[in-house]
Amino acid sequence: MIVNPAPRFEPLSEEALATLDAGVGRLASEVGVQFDHPRALDLEIGGDHMVFGPVQGPPFVRIDGERRDGTMADLEQLMRLTHMTGALDTPGRSMLEPNDIPLDSRHLLRALAAVRLTDRVWAGEPSSEGAAQDCIRMIEIVHGGLGDDPVLFANVNVNSPLRYDVRMLEGLIAYAEARQAVIVTPFLLMGAMAPVSVPAALVQQTVEVLAGVALAQLVRRGSPCIMGSFLSSTDMQSGSPAFGGPESAIGLYASGQIARRLGLPWRSGGGTLTASQSVDYQAGYESFNTMIAAFLGGANVCWQSAGWLEGGLVTSFEKFAADCELLDLLQRQFAPLEIDEASLAFDAHVEVGQGGHFFGAQHTLERFRDCFWRPTVASTENFDRWTKNGSLDHAARASRRWKALIAEYEQPPLDEAIEEELVEFVERRAAEVGDTVSVR
């Protein structure tokens, strides 16, 4: 987690915000939001901190140029990479769908891997009441019960436009009852799940979020909620999702401004999003465009921050390493600049005088190891040295980086009694849903 004190980029005027407010009121009252859950229908009537999570949900993986179905072994490697990088705060729910694991017990094995392989807060399964309750029970085992502060979070997606299906509502209600954090996230691809104008999408997004947040408060007043945003455009020639364009960025800036107006913490849908099929220049600039918008827009939770490729269909190990470096760069760039007498280096000027150099100055010798940010993937070599070392491009260096991190990985300690209770719970619940798993 970092603190981002930088001024926010807010593109909307007070007049524009008032127009959006009126649009929200009209859409909510005259069209409304559909809740597909009987309990939901029976009910009556934030800051500068930033946390970062990697890509979530792709069914395919890309490693060393090979694209294939994701496996549990791949997901476990991604857990280890998350643990090894200082740029990410959580593995989230599912950096990759492990297609070799039965669907009904998949959430159990993902949660157990997150507990075993990382020391980070993880995300629970929101897609059914049973799966949500399983995740809540597992954190009760780990923490010895539930206190006043949440120790788990879940991302609940709206079935845009203007609908919550029963499975998402089951998850939202379960986590709200347990007072665990809920991120309410419309998934808006303009032209598909929202109109083709950014203002219309912002109005729809706000209505959908407020409906979900209101429901969570009706379930349990004071349940921690976060306004989610995943707003992008559609390629109107092919119908495919498009990421990293100007509409995505302006949507993020405006979403942050709206969230602050509402007094809600804000989850940015823009992490390192790209439609590119490979770890190339397109992937780089699209990822930067959405990630810098999260920083300048003042996002509190930055989802999809590492590994996203091919419009979210693929988790790339190479891009995971490259994105973590980009994220580390931006975290350093947005850190407050310390200005004091020591940083002004007056004595260094006295020592060097006119026309000299600072390589051997005392000020330099005391600080040269950590005075500047140093990349772990990008190359600063001259051409001859780069050629001698194999002429590796950025993707190849990123491949080398993630493998080096895995080689350095050490599993965090976990109390033996807690692990045994978790294992027994996972195996019993898997058997109850008809799956046989071995996690010992």
Tab-separated table of N, CA and C in Angstrom, residues 55 58-62 65-68 240-243 272-280 282-283 286-287 307-316 319 323:
chain	number	residue	atom	x	y	z
A	55	VAL	N	-3.936	-9.038	-12.411
A	55	VAL	CA	-4.997	-9.425	-13.339
A	55	VAL	C	-5.920	-10.437	-12.667
A	58	PRO	N	-8.633	-14.328	-16.315
A	58	PRO	CA	-8.430	-14.911	-17.647
A	58	PRO	C	-8.424	-16.437	-17.635
A	59	PRO	N	-8.974	-17.065	-18.672
A	59	PRO	CA	-8.951	-18.526	-18.756
A	59	PRO	C	-7.662	-19.080	-19.348
A	60	PHE	N	-6.907	-18.231	-20.056
A	60	PHE	CA	-5.702	-18.694	-20.742
A	60	PHE	C	-4.449	-18.090	-20.111
A	61	VAL	N	-3.341	-18.781	-20.304
A	61	VAL	CA	-2.058	-18.315	-19.810
A	61	VAL	C	-1.084	-18.243	-20.977
A	62	ARG	N	-0.128	-17.331	-20.886
A	62	ARG	CA	0.929	-17.219	-21.901
A	62	ARG	C	2.268	-17.225	-21.186
A	65	GLY	N	5.901	-17.490	-24.865
A	65	GLY	CA	5.327	-17.528	-26.205
A	65	GLY	C	4.257	-18.570	-26.412
A	66	GLU	N	4.021	-19.447	-25.452
A	66	GLU	CA	2.985	-20.480	-25.588
A	66	GLU	C	1.698	-20.018	-24.934
A	67	ARG	N	0.581	-20.106	-25.651
A	67	ARG	CA	-0.744	-19.750	-25.138
A	67	ARG	C	-1.547	-21.027	-24.953
A	68	ARG	N	-2.037	-21.256	-23.740
A	68	ARG	CA	-2.767	-22.489	-23.442
A	68	ARG	C	-3.739	-22.251	-22.285
A	240	SER	N	-15.145	-6.183	-30.693
A	240	SER	CA	-14.241	-6.631	-29.638
A	240	SER	C	-14.012	-5.520	-28.621
A	241	PRO	N	-13.743	-5.894	-27.379
A	241	PRO	CA	-13.396	-4.866	-26.383
A	241	PRO	C	-12.117	-4.149	-26.778
A	242	ALA	N	-12.051	-2.857	-26.493
A	242	ALA	CA	-10.845	-2.057	-26.731
A	242	ALA	C	-10.402	-1.477	-25.398
A	243	PHE	N	-9.118	-1.537	-25.113
A	243	PHE	CA	-8.605	-1.066	-23.828
A	243	PHE	C	-7.433	-0.123	-24.051
A	272	THR	N	-3.268	-2.358	-15.805
A	272	THR	CA	-2.411	-2.373	-16.991
A	272	THR	C	-3.161	-3.076	-18.115
A	273	LEU	N	-4.254	-2.452	-18.561
A	273	LEU	CA	-5.140	-3.060	-19.550
A	273	LEU	C	-4.622	-2.836	-20.964
A	274	THR	N	-4.799	-3.864	-21.780
A	274	THR	CA	-4.396	-3.781	-23.187
A	274	THR	C	-5.186	-4.797	-23.998
A	275	ALA	N	-5.389	-4.491	-25.267
A	275	ALA	CA	-5.986	-5.441	-26.195
A	275	ALA	C	-4.931	-6.207	-26.974
A	276	SER	N	-3.657	-5.894	-26.754
A	276	SER	CA	-2.579	-6.518	-27.519
A	276	SER	C	-2.503	-8.020	-27.254
A	277	GLN	N	-2.032	-8.746	-28.269
A	277	GLN	CA	-1.882	-10.193	-28.159
A	277	GLN	C	-0.514	-10.616	-27.654
A	278	SER	N	0.422	-9.678	-27.545
A	278	SER	CA	1.779	-10.017	-27.111
A	278	SER	C	2.335	-8.889	-26.254
A	279	VAL	N	3.474	-9.169	-25.620
A	279	VAL	CA	4.099	-8.171	-24.754
A	279	VAL	C	4.935	-7.248	-25.644
A	280	ASP	N	4.247	-6.281	-26.273
A	280	ASP	CA	4.885	-5.431	-27.267
A	280	ASP	C	4.643	-3.955	-26.940
A	282	GLN	N	2.441	-1.866	-28.129
A	282	GLN	CA	1.029	-1.585	-27.894
A	282	GLN	C	0.642	-1.933	-26.459
A	283	ALA	N	1.068	-3.098	-26.007
A	283	ALA	CA	0.765	-3.502	-24.628
A	283	ALA	C	1.339	-2.495	-23.637
A	286	GLU	N	-0.701	1.118	-23.936
A	286	GLU	CA	-2.075	1.001	-23.446
A	286	GLU	C	-2.091	0.763	-21.934
A	287	SER	N	-1.188	-0.068	-21.462
A	287	SER	CA	-1.108	-0.334	-20.023
A	287	SER	C	-0.729	0.922	-19.253
A	307	GLY	N	-0.137	-8.410	-15.495
A	307	GLY	CA	-0.343	-9.663	-16.206
A	307	GLY	C	-1.422	-9.687	-17.263
A	308	TRP	N	-2.244	-8.629	-17.342
A	308	TRP	CA	-3.381	-8.600	-18.279
A	308	TRP	C	-2.878	-8.548	-19.714
A	309	LEU	N	-3.422	-9.410	-20.573
A	309	LEU	CA	-3.069	-9.429	-21.990
A	309	LEU	C	-4.284	-9.885	-22.791
A	310	GLU	N	-4.324	-9.482	-24.052
A	310	GLU	CA	-5.336	-9.936	-25.012
A	310	GLU	C	-6.763	-9.640	-24.530
A	311	GLY	N	-6.974	-8.405	-24.069
A	311	GLY	CA	-8.304	-8.004	-23.646
A	311	GLY	C	-8.813	-8.742	-22.426
A	312	GLY	N	-7.923	-9.268	-21.610
A	312	GLY	CA	-8.325	-9.966	-20.394
A	312	GLY	C	-8.557	-11.452	-20.575
A	313	LEU	N	-8.289	-11.985	-21.768
A	313	LEU	CA	-8.423	-13.429	-21.985
A	313	LEU	C	-7.199	-14.196	-21.516
A	314	VAL	N	-6.080	-13.511	-21.391
A	314	VAL	CA	-4.802	-14.179	-21.129
A	314	VAL	C	-4.105	-13.537	-19.942
A	315	THR	N	-3.553	-14.374	-19.065
A	315	THR	CA	-2.593	-13.929	-18.055
A	315	THR	C	-1.205	-14.278	-18.561
A	316	SER	N	-0.374	-13.267	-18.734
A	316	SER	CA	0.978	-13.452	-19.262
A	316	SER	C	1.993	-13.331	-18.142
A	319	LYS	N	4.333	-10.427	-19.041
A	319	LYS	CA	3.735	-9.113	-18.798
A	319	LYS	C	3.541	-8.876	-17.300
A	323	ASP	N	4.757	-5.478	-15.955
A	323	ASP	CA	3.799	-4.583	-15.308
A	323	ASP	C	4.220	-4.243	-13.882
